[in-house]
Amino acid sequence: MFDAAPLLRDVFGFDAFRPGQEEIVDAVTAGENVLAIMPTGGGKSLCFQLPALIREGVTVVISPLIALMRDQVRALQEAGVAAGALTSGNTPEETEAVWAALDAGELKLLYMAPERLASGAAMGMLRRIGVSLIAVDEAHCVSQWGHDFRPDYLRIGELRRALDVPLAAFTATADAETQDEIVEKLFDGVPPRAFLRGFDRPNIHLAFSAKDNPRRQIMEFAAARKGQSGIVYCGTRNKTETLSQALREAGHSACYYHGGMEAEDRRIVETRFAREDGLIVVATVAFGMGIDKPDIRWVAHADLPKSIEAYYQEIGRAGRDGGPAETLTLFGPDDIRLRRSQIDEGLAPPERRAADHARLNSLLGLAEALECRRKTLLGYFGEADVTCGKCDLCDTPADVFDGTTPVRMALSAILRTEEWFGSGHLIDILLGNETDKVRARRHDQLPTYGVGKEYSKPQWQAIFRQMMGHDLVRPDPERHGALRMTEIAKPILKGEADIRLRRDSIRKAARRPAVKAMVSDEDAPLLSALKAKRRALAEAAKVPAYVIFPDRTLIEMAERRPASLDQMARVAGVGAKKLERYGSLFLEVITGAIEELHPARRKLAVRDRGDIYDQLLEKQTELARGTGGIDKPLSCSASQLAKVAQLKPDDRHGLERVLGERRAERFGDAFLDVLRAAG
């Protein structure tokens, strides 16, 4: 085996490997297919850069971010390594230098973005230059289950087969499903040699807090760390701009970063963050993957991340130098509602949405944890032997109580309503709120009606949130977010197991005002489903979503729940053309069934003449063989009935002009009775 120690020392300046690095370097150098899962800051890049110097030929590195590639290439070149990158961010001189080095057979590492593999010319070039190894950074991007899915990563498996060379895949975050998909997509299902180096970052302090004036909470957290480099992640672009302004006004050096900025402005922020000490970047998740800045001392989340994997990746950008780092994650009911709707409004298949809801539940479980957060976090990734002492719950244990009784009440309400409803309606049942929906479904007759008056609505919301965090219930995407019990909930319902809840979360909920939502909790899942349908139609037509229907129209659909096209036509914003084009599609989302109507009948829906048409049709059926039932069959066409409903003639003569003498004689009196009754 080649002795890597001299290169480690002379090129990279390290006297020894970090834990786990050496065996990965040996396997990659030996030409084995490798999957290495290492914590951020664990030295992943060295595990393919060092073998690249030992092996003959060129190592191709597939990496998702131009900024990351440029940073690594610059660092390698500074160390005297022949490395280059072919990216859209290159100057012509840089690209020319890379090609010259390739043609001369001097280049050892070639960095490329996965999108470049779409070019047939790229494949020809890679065949020609003598590639001996493929290294894939951020390999979780290949997975539909991962949180940074990049479709172009799917071409890497094809590249490996075409070049017939070993492949080494690296990532800091991959649960079991993501690992399985990496193996399937990159290694054709043949398990590579796997290295799981542990996910623990013991230098990072973990903390969560329920939102209570979140801007003040972030400002206080930053003020206590003034002069230190930090990142604040926000859920919206607008919030990044307003919060960075507030930080600047408070005397911090701060700027914002999001995907809506011009490319040059984003590069300026990236360069400032890499070079300036003490800069705070307030960003969406567009900022961060592959950040190589070692001295980020803190990361705060002003809004709940979208999954536990995303959370782990984002906090992992702090303390890469091994020094102490701190985190704070704020969460509230508005975050959970937003994340649920993002999942439900996506175009993923039901099983993917169900898995994403389960991932969000896992993050809620971390937010509502009763004991050591590090134990909960690492347990999600399969690590059981955990020591901590560096999280808010180890600093100050949570105030817990026996929550078995309220949880059993909630589970009973779910069971007795056959798992068809969301938390909003279930809370109305538990509180004994006599709403129209409760009365219409006769849920005021249930034994659980009114049994939960000991708690307020916000407190019940906190209880349901903790139930999701304990994975006792999951939203069912097929039922517009209705809550379903999991297997682990059943022993609690049967009285065979107990459960503890956090008292502080429920106490805070009692004094925290409810967040004003677009619609009620009960209607929110349906609104999400309607938005998903709108998005699919808008993308297919290549138009903005509001062109299909504006939000206010979808909100009214979710609240009124029209059961027919006639009722749909009465929703504000649904005109004749849109009813004809989209009515049945949205009605199917609401009712689960398609209403089949003759085109002539469909046009009447928007003119509020549909009921008249239906009554005329009923009378025609009764009189098809005359009043005695023995005459020759006779009927009107759909267009004739529609014309009668639309024109509403008020005498037999008017009917004859539409129907003709024979049909007017058979149906005239009955039709006129219908028209007069309709006014």
XYZ file of C-alpha atoms in Angstrom:
679
model
C 0.000 0.000 0.000
C 1.302 3.446 -0.946
C 2.415 5.541 2.039
C 0.203 8.618 1.948
C 1.826 10.278 4.962
C 4.436 12.305 3.000
C 1.794 13.761 0.673
C -0.504 14.444 3.623
C 2.264 16.424 5.276
C 3.993 18.052 2.299
C 0.960 18.950 0.165
C -1.851 19.428 2.679
C 0.218 20.363 5.737
C -1.265 17.804 8.169
C 0.835 15.616 10.429
C -1.916 13.024 10.867
C -5.301 11.989 9.502
C -8.495 12.914 11.281
C -10.476 9.996 12.703
C -11.773 7.807 9.879
C -9.945 9.513 7.023
C -7.091 7.073 6.562
C -9.183 3.960 5.908
C -11.329 5.863 3.386
C -8.223 7.189 1.607
C -6.802 3.640 1.444
C -10.043 2.235 -0.047
C -10.365 5.013 -2.648
C -6.692 4.745 -3.566
C -7.085 0.980 -4.043
C -9.832 1.581 -6.605
C -12.785 0.365 -4.531
C -16.265 1.824 -5.001
C -16.886 3.819 -1.824
C -19.787 5.539 -0.055
C -18.524 7.713 2.799
C -20.886 9.558 5.150
C -18.889 11.982 7.265
C -19.944 14.953 9.384
C -19.494 18.442 7.959
C -16.000 19.579 8.860
C -14.787 15.982 9.005
C -12.424 16.379 6.053
C -14.356 14.759 3.178
C -12.485 16.558 0.373
C -9.114 15.186 1.489
C -10.501 11.654 1.077
C -10.651 12.069 -2.697
C -8.012 14.745 -3.251
C -5.202 12.697 -1.713
C -6.006 9.489 -3.673
C -6.152 11.613 -6.849
C -2.488 12.504 -6.349
C -1.520 8.881 -5.758
C -3.454 7.281 -8.629
C -2.534 7.519 -12.301
C -4.778 9.586 -14.594
C -7.358 12.274 -13.881
C -9.877 12.302 -11.029
C -13.172 13.931 -12.038
C -14.950 15.606 -9.123
C -18.696 16.177 -9.550
C -19.727 19.015 -7.246
C -22.978 21.017 -7.078
C -21.761 24.556 -6.414
C -19.487 26.745 -8.525
C -18.297 28.709 -5.476
C -17.270 25.508 -3.695
C -15.418 24.194 -6.743
C -13.534 27.455 -7.224
C -12.543 27.552 -3.540
C -11.215 23.991 -3.625
C -9.361 24.502 -6.915
C -7.714 27.684 -5.593
C -6.658 25.890 -2.392
C -5.203 22.963 -4.364
C -3.344 25.250 -6.740
C -1.918 27.162 -3.770
C -0.666 23.798 -2.477
C 0.998 23.091 -5.805
C -1.584 20.591 -7.125
C -2.566 20.661 -10.809
C -6.317 21.175 -10.457
C -8.901 22.977 -12.548
C -12.627 23.473 -12.948
C -14.837 23.774 -16.014
C -17.725 25.969 -14.885
C -19.875 28.777 -16.238
C -18.093 31.064 -13.783
C -14.707 30.668 -15.496
C -12.973 33.476 -17.335
C -11.875 32.555 -20.885
C -8.270 32.487 -19.651
C -9.136 30.025 -16.864
C -10.933 27.691 -19.263
C -8.034 27.852 -21.732
C -5.576 26.963 -18.954
C -7.664 23.921 -17.950
C -7.779 22.634 -21.529
C -4.057 23.168 -21.968
C -3.317 21.199 -18.791
C -5.633 18.382 -19.918
C -4.040 18.222 -23.373
C -0.567 18.122 -21.801
C -1.613 15.315 -19.445
C -0.717 17.439 -16.408
C -4.087 17.894 -14.666
C -4.807 15.621 -11.677
C -8.222 16.883 -10.542
C -10.961 18.210 -12.826
C -14.025 19.727 -11.115
C -17.354 19.796 -12.967
C -20.978 20.548 -12.179
C -23.428 17.665 -12.784
C -25.363 19.804 -15.292
C -22.337 19.676 -17.625
C -22.807 15.916 -18.041
C -25.896 16.643 -20.157
C -23.564 17.637 -22.986
C -22.496 14.847 -25.335
C -19.221 16.719 -25.862
C -18.446 16.416 -22.139
C -18.729 12.621 -22.280
C -16.385 12.484 -25.286
C -13.871 14.718 -23.560
C -13.907 12.581 -20.390
C -13.306 9.419 -22.436
C -10.311 11.082 -24.091
C -8.441 12.513 -21.082
C -7.838 9.273 -19.183
C -10.207 9.464 -16.212
C -9.267 6.922 -13.525
C -11.650 7.894 -10.689
C -14.961 9.700 -10.231
C -15.563 11.500 -6.931
C -19.070 12.749 -6.131
C -19.410 15.472 -3.510
C -22.777 16.130 -1.793
C -23.954 12.722 -3.045
C -27.317 13.046 -1.276
C -28.316 15.320 -4.175
C -28.901 12.150 -6.238
C -31.766 11.128 -3.981
C -35.424 12.039 -4.337
C -35.566 11.528 -0.560
C -32.705 13.936 0.109
C -33.346 17.657 0.597
C -31.225 19.013 -2.284
C -32.302 16.759 -5.164
C -30.510 17.600 -8.442
C -31.830 15.636 -11.467
C -28.496 15.954 -13.294
C -26.884 13.815 -10.596
C -28.788 10.883 -12.131
C -26.358 10.971 -15.087
C -23.370 10.116 -12.885
C -24.215 6.406 -12.786
C -24.279 6.398 -16.586
C -20.884 8.160 -16.597
C -19.399 5.516 -14.263
C -20.603 2.705 -16.517
C -19.355 4.439 -19.671
C -15.860 5.085 -18.289
C -15.724 1.819 -16.304
C -13.829 3.424 -13.399
C -14.331 3.320 -9.618
C -16.575 5.888 -7.969
C -16.324 7.430 -4.503
C -19.423 9.205 -3.177
C -19.340 11.574 -0.187
C -22.031 13.308 1.855
C -22.574 14.643 5.357
C -26.258 13.729 5.553
C -28.042 10.593 4.414
C -30.685 8.618 6.260
C -31.383 4.982 5.353
C -33.716 5.807 2.422
C -31.245 8.297 0.967
C -28.358 5.835 1.314
C -30.390 3.169 -0.493
C -31.129 5.517 -3.374
C -27.487 6.624 -3.642
C -26.491 2.953 -3.970
C -29.219 2.345 -6.560
C -28.530 5.409 -8.712
C -24.733 5.649 -8.523
C -23.691 2.030 -8.057
C -26.481 0.185 -9.935
C -27.679 -1.358 -6.688
C -24.377 -3.104 -5.951
C -23.398 -1.991 -2.426
C -20.046 -0.173 -2.376
C -17.721 -0.264 0.592
C -19.493 1.996 3.057
C -17.983 4.189 5.752
C -20.281 5.781 8.312
C -18.054 8.043 10.345
C -20.723 9.272 12.722
C -22.796 12.427 12.612
C -21.828 13.955 15.938
C -20.371 17.459 15.978
C -19.645 17.734 19.719
C -18.364 21.308 19.402
C -21.805 22.589 18.322
C -24.292 23.612 21.012
C -27.915 22.846 20.028
C -30.891 24.951 21.109
C -34.527 25.378 20.066
C -37.110 27.908 21.213
C -40.770 28.502 20.489
C -41.342 31.771 18.648
C -42.168 34.673 20.963
C -41.378 37.887 19.063
C -38.904 36.099 16.780
C -37.143 39.228 15.533
C -36.315 40.191 19.114
C -35.107 36.638 19.798
C -32.744 36.694 16.787
C -31.494 40.190 17.611
C -30.712 39.191 21.205
C -28.934 36.018 20.045
C -26.780 38.014 17.592
C -26.092 40.781 20.139
C -24.614 38.235 22.550
C -22.186 37.158 19.781
C -21.329 40.536 18.281
C -18.211 40.503 16.128
C -18.496 36.772 15.347
C -19.274 35.396 11.885
C -22.770 33.917 11.716
C -25.607 32.853 9.436
C -29.319 33.488 9.970
C -31.559 31.275 7.837
C -35.027 32.595 6.957
C -38.005 31.030 5.221
C -38.655 33.921 2.809
C -36.584 36.274 0.680
C -38.324 39.342 2.097
C -37.436 38.363 5.648
C -33.728 38.086 4.754
C -33.765 41.706 3.590
C -35.709 43.178 6.522
C -33.805 41.225 9.171
C -30.383 42.095 7.720
C -31.436 45.761 7.754
C -32.441 45.457 11.423
C -29.071 43.872 12.259
C -27.198 46.676 10.489
C -29.229 49.289 12.368
C -28.222 47.515 15.590
C -24.544 47.970 14.706
C -23.744 44.579 13.152
C -21.962 44.016 9.867
C -24.718 42.178 7.986
C -25.974 41.510 4.464
C -28.633 39.323 2.854
C -28.528 36.537 0.282
C -31.303 34.771 -1.630
C -32.026 33.115 -4.972
C -33.796 36.182 -6.364
C -30.645 38.292 -6.399
C -28.546 38.938 -9.474
C -25.707 36.445 -9.877
C -23.058 39.157 -9.468
C -24.655 40.398 -6.227
C -24.661 36.838 -4.861
C -20.975 36.454 -5.742
C -20.172 39.684 -3.894
C -21.858 38.362 -0.739
C -20.078 35.005 -1.034
C -16.721 36.765 -1.427
C -17.385 39.108 1.505
C -18.393 36.218 3.756
C -15.270 34.245 2.838
C -12.945 37.186 3.491
C -14.508 39.376 6.199
C -14.420 38.613 9.890
C -17.574 39.094 11.904
C -19.986 39.322 8.949
C -23.545 38.044 9.417
C -25.317 36.726 6.317
C -29.116 36.550 6.537
C -30.085 34.033 3.901
C -32.501 31.536 2.492
C -31.206 27.989 2.094
C -29.895 29.065 -1.333
C -26.816 30.069 0.678
C -24.594 27.562 2.306
C -24.086 24.145 0.752
C -20.362 23.708 0.405
C -19.343 26.809 2.397
C -15.706 26.262 3.283
C -15.387 29.061 5.878
C -13.965 27.376 8.981
C -14.708 30.016 11.633
C -18.490 30.467 11.454
C -19.255 30.689 15.153
C -23.050 30.526 15.106
C -26.069 29.595 12.988
C -29.609 30.709 13.766
C -32.870 29.654 12.117
C -35.481 32.404 12.188
C -37.919 29.840 10.749
C -38.178 26.079 11.089
C -36.093 24.196 8.463
C -37.951 21.863 6.133
C -36.489 18.585 7.429
C -34.126 17.159 9.986
C -31.572 16.531 7.213
C -31.731 20.178 6.147
C -31.348 21.263 9.779
C -28.279 19.073 10.252
C -26.657 20.329 7.032
C -27.310 23.972 7.886
C -26.071 23.930 11.487
C -23.053 21.957 10.228
C -21.742 25.111 8.590
C -20.758 26.368 12.042
C -17.538 25.418 13.783
C -15.829 23.594 10.922
C -12.508 24.440 12.572
C -13.471 22.335 15.574
C -13.877 25.373 17.801
C -17.013 26.003 19.875
C -20.117 27.035 17.921
C -23.725 27.745 18.847
C -27.096 27.318 17.185
C -30.643 28.541 17.809
C -33.728 27.341 15.933
C -37.063 29.120 16.336
C -40.343 27.390 15.526
C -44.039 28.085 15.723
C -47.399 26.946 14.333
C -47.053 29.194 11.280
C -43.803 27.407 10.349
C -45.422 24.010 10.622
C -48.387 25.117 8.540
C -46.013 26.497 5.865
C -43.892 23.343 5.732
C -46.968 21.096 5.567
C -48.423 23.140 2.709
C -45.109 23.075 0.804
C -45.168 19.284 0.981
C -48.850 18.977 0.048
C -48.591 21.507 -2.786
C -45.604 19.752 -4.338
C -45.952 17.494 -7.336
C -44.333 14.483 -5.654
C -46.219 11.148 -5.543
C -48.198 10.323 -2.377
C -45.548 7.997 -0.921
C -42.914 10.731 -1.250
C -45.190 13.288 0.394
C -45.947 10.850 3.213
C -42.202 10.349 3.752
C -41.627 14.121 3.741
C -44.347 14.582 6.369
C -42.650 11.889 8.462
C -39.324 13.737 8.098
C -40.974 16.952 9.242
C -42.441 15.041 12.182
C -38.911 13.963 13.100
C -37.799 17.598 13.124
C -40.789 18.495 15.310
C -39.746 15.657 17.586
C -36.341 17.317 17.902
C -37.960 20.710 18.566
C -40.296 19.261 21.222
C -37.727 16.821 22.677
C -38.075 15.971 26.360
C -34.405 15.186 26.903
C -30.976 15.704 25.294
C -31.390 17.069 21.750
C -28.144 15.511 20.553
C -29.490 12.091 21.551
C -32.680 12.745 19.557
C -30.790 14.152 16.542
C -28.194 11.400 16.308
C -30.803 8.732 17.061
C -32.551 9.772 13.844
C -29.362 8.901 11.946
C -29.045 5.573 13.712
C -26.509 6.445 16.416
C -27.460 5.153 19.859
C -24.342 5.680 21.988
C -24.469 9.449 22.503
C -22.929 11.781 25.063
C -23.803 15.450 25.089
C -23.739 18.151 27.726
C -23.960 20.757 24.952
C -27.627 21.440 24.297
C -30.258 23.587 25.941
C -32.051 20.568 27.431
C -28.857 19.306 29.051
C -28.295 22.851 30.366
C -31.864 23.149 31.682
C -34.037 19.990 31.624
C -37.530 20.381 30.171
C -40.554 20.686 32.455
C -42.632 17.596 31.586
C -45.905 16.089 32.785
C -47.944 12.956 32.198
C -49.828 13.804 29.004
C -51.460 10.408 28.569
C -55.014 11.623 29.250
C -55.176 14.507 26.727
C -53.332 12.405 24.127
C -55.855 9.572 24.580
C -58.690 12.106 24.176
C -57.149 13.307 20.905
C -56.524 9.778 19.622
C -60.087 8.794 20.503
C -61.431 11.767 18.524
C -59.295 10.712 15.547
C -60.515 7.127 15.764
C -64.206 8.010 16.207
C -64.109 10.299 13.153
C -62.480 7.493 11.136
C -59.212 9.403 10.558
C -60.845 11.762 8.067
C -60.099 15.148 9.694
C -57.292 17.543 10.539
C -56.456 18.993 13.938
C -58.755 22.030 13.540
C -61.965 19.998 13.387
C -60.721 17.544 16.015
C -60.010 20.416 18.424
C -63.534 21.774 17.846
C -64.880 18.353 18.853
C -62.695 18.156 21.960
C -63.641 21.699 23.019
C -67.341 21.157 22.323
C -67.491 23.933 19.713
C -70.839 23.652 17.935
C -69.649 24.617 14.459
C -71.607 24.033 11.253
C -69.215 21.232 10.332
C -69.533 19.560 13.717
C -73.343 19.658 13.507
C -73.467 18.586 9.836
C -71.424 15.472 10.625
C -73.252 14.860 13.932
C -69.933 14.915 15.737
C -71.643 16.664 18.651
C -73.080 13.205 19.410
C -69.642 11.622 19.887
C -68.510 10.584 23.400
C -65.393 12.757 22.917
C -67.431 15.900 22.218
C -66.499 18.535 24.783
C -64.234 16.304 26.903
C -61.170 18.543 26.403
C -62.390 21.869 27.818
C -59.573 21.812 30.364
C -57.284 23.092 27.595
C -57.636 26.103 25.285
C -57.443 25.881 21.497
C -53.775 27.063 21.384
C -52.921 24.504 24.074
C -54.608 21.728 22.089
C -52.626 22.853 19.049
C -49.445 22.465 21.117
C -50.571 18.978 22.196
C -51.251 17.914 18.589
C -47.878 19.387 17.547
C -46.130 17.296 20.210
C -48.097 14.224 19.112
C -46.728 14.733 15.608
C -43.265 15.221 17.068
C -43.582 11.878 18.873
C -44.797 10.395 15.549
C -48.104 9.295 17.080
C -50.017 10.852 14.176
C -49.124 11.727 10.595
C -50.979 13.811 7.995
C -52.364 11.667 5.178
C -51.697 13.364 1.804
C -54.448 11.282 0.199
C -56.992 12.777 2.613
C -55.861 16.411 2.353
C -53.813 16.214 5.554
C -56.296 14.324 7.733
C -54.483 12.845 10.739
C -53.848 9.113 10.835
C -52.605 7.228 13.875
C -49.335 5.335 13.680
C -48.779 1.924 15.220
C -46.946 3.392 18.213
C -50.060 5.411 19.144
C -52.277 2.365 19.620
C -50.836 1.188 22.978
C -51.463 4.688 24.376
C -55.049 4.670 23.105
C -55.616 1.248 24.665
C -54.189 2.327 28.026
C -51.165 0.041 27.653
C -48.558 2.848 27.534
C -48.052 6.351 28.914
C -46.568 9.452 27.334
C -44.966 12.579 28.707
C -45.408 16.023 27.169
C -43.610 19.326 27.645
C -45.502 21.559 30.025
C -43.596 24.676 28.962
C -44.797 24.373 25.339
C -48.403 24.105 26.479
C -48.038 26.903 29.036
C -46.574 29.233 26.387
C -49.360 28.323 23.995
C -51.907 29.486 26.559
C -50.594 33.042 26.433
C -49.463 33.199 22.800
C -52.041 34.672 20.394
C -53.101 32.379 17.600
C -51.548 33.085 14.208
C -53.984 34.414 11.630
C -54.046 31.892 8.785
C -55.424 32.228 5.261
C -58.048 29.609 6.104
C -59.009 27.532 9.143
C -56.921 24.528 10.154
C -59.739 22.341 8.864
C -59.630 23.869 5.370
C -55.847 24.363 5.100
C -55.038 20.879 3.686
C -57.681 21.239 0.957
C -56.330 24.692 0.090
C -52.867 23.120 -0.238
C -54.251 20.447 -2.575
C -56.028 23.071 -4.694
C -52.785 25.059 -4.926
C -50.923 21.927 -6.009
C -53.427 21.408 -8.833
C -53.098 25.077 -9.804
C -49.309 24.816 -9.844
C -49.378 21.740 -12.091
C -51.737 23.449 -14.544
C -49.704 26.667 -14.498
C -46.438 24.834 -15.155
C -48.004 22.876 -18.009
C -49.344 26.087 -19.570
C -46.147 28.047 -18.738
C -48.140 30.851 -17.093
C -48.092 32.362 -13.580
C -50.293 30.500 -11.089
C -52.655 33.447 -10.559
C -53.629 33.279 -14.246
C -55.362 29.964 -13.520
C -57.087 31.193 -10.339
C -56.002 33.808 -7.770
C -55.528 32.809 -4.129
C -58.820 34.339 -3.032
C -60.718 32.043 -5.432
C -58.973 28.937 -4.109
C -59.611 30.077 -0.526
C -63.321 30.369 -1.281
C -63.304 26.910 -2.890
C -61.638 25.443 0.217
C -64.143 27.109 2.541
C -67.332 26.532 0.525
C -66.328 23.112 -0.868
C -68.613 23.167 -3.929
C -70.007 19.722 -4.696
C -71.059 20.377 -8.301
C -70.187 22.587 -11.233
C -73.281 24.648 -10.499
C -71.942 25.408 -7.038
C -68.431 25.919 -8.431
C -69.815 28.567 -10.790
C -70.925 30.612 -7.752
C -67.362 30.912 -6.457
C -65.925 34.384 -7.060
C -63.416 34.340 -9.887
C -64.856 31.307 -11.694
C -66.179 32.670 -14.980
C -67.663 30.768 -17.899
C -64.370 30.028 -19.656
C -62.559 29.019 -16.487
C -65.455 26.846 -15.372
C -65.373 25.080 -18.711
C -61.587 24.729 -18.734
C -60.782 24.050 -15.085
C -64.042 23.450 -13.219
C -64.042 19.651 -13.331
C -60.332 19.450 -12.488
C -60.702 21.448 -9.281
C -64.026 19.826 -8.432
C -62.277 16.446 -8.558
C -59.744 17.677 -5.983
C -62.567 18.767 -3.666
C -64.964 15.824 -4.076
C -62.667 13.058 -5.299
C -64.953 12.413 -8.283
C -65.480 13.825 -11.768
C -68.897 15.280 -12.628
C -69.729 14.209 -16.170
C -72.010 16.757 -17.861
C -73.123 17.365 -21.420
C -71.299 20.441 -22.789
C -74.602 22.259 -23.245
C -75.483 21.599 -19.600
C -71.981 22.615 -18.438
C -72.338 26.075 -20.022
C -75.476 26.743 -17.981
C -73.664 26.294 -14.685
C -72.033 29.704 -14.814
C -75.338 31.380 -15.780
C -77.101 29.918 -12.752
C -79.486 28.023 -15.046
C -78.194 24.529 -14.286
C -80.938 23.706 -11.769
C -83.620 24.673 -14.311
C -81.996 22.407 -16.902
C -81.966 19.506 -14.427
C -85.673 19.991 -13.607
C -86.590 20.193 -17.301
C -84.642 16.986 -17.899
C -86.522 15.296 -15.044
C -89.909 16.366 -16.486
C -88.888 15.180 -19.926
C -88.025 11.750 -18.509
C -91.455 11.546 -16.825
C -93.280 12.461 -20.056
C -91.096 10.640 -22.570
C -94.052 8.304 -23.376
C -96.777 10.855 -22.692
C -98.935 11.396 -19.591
C -100.299 7.853 -19.758
C -96.967 6.202 -20.505
C -98.172 4.567 -23.725
C -97.304 7.121 -26.429
C -94.410 6.936 -28.885
C -91.110 7.940 -27.181
C -90.169 11.576 -27.664
C -87.327 13.701 -26.241
C -85.542 17.013 -26.654
C -81.861 17.415 -27.409
C -79.504 18.698 -24.713
C -79.037 21.927 -26.644
C -82.837 22.442 -26.835
C -83.200 21.954 -23.071
C -80.289 24.316 -22.478
C -81.897 26.941 -24.699
C -85.198 26.685 -22.825
C -83.352 27.053 -19.491
C -81.431 30.034 -20.804
C -84.269 31.920 -22.596
C -87.031 30.986 -20.123
C -89.973 31.520 -22.568
C -93.162 32.413 -20.666
C -95.843 30.857 -22.934
C -96.519 27.910 -25.236
C -95.779 30.019 -28.319
C -92.296 30.816 -27.053
C -91.660 27.116 -26.349
C -92.778 26.174 -29.860
C -90.125 28.495 -31.343
C -87.429 26.582 -29.448
C -88.780 23.018 -29.441
C -91.159 22.806 -32.370
C -94.910 22.156 -32.246
C -94.801 18.402 -31.479
C -92.402 18.656 -28.496
C -94.111 21.785 -27.167
C -97.404 19.892 -27.149
C -95.888 16.937 -25.203
C -93.763 18.876 -22.685
C -95.091 22.468 -22.815
C -97.268 22.635 -19.712
C -94.739 20.793 -17.496
C -91.843 22.913 -18.761
C -93.767 26.157 -18.210
C -94.522 25.097 -14.631
C -90.782 24.617 -14.033
C -89.945 27.995 -15.576
C -92.620 29.860 -13.600
C -91.485 28.256 -10.317
C -87.918 29.380 -11.038
C -89.136 32.937 -11.441
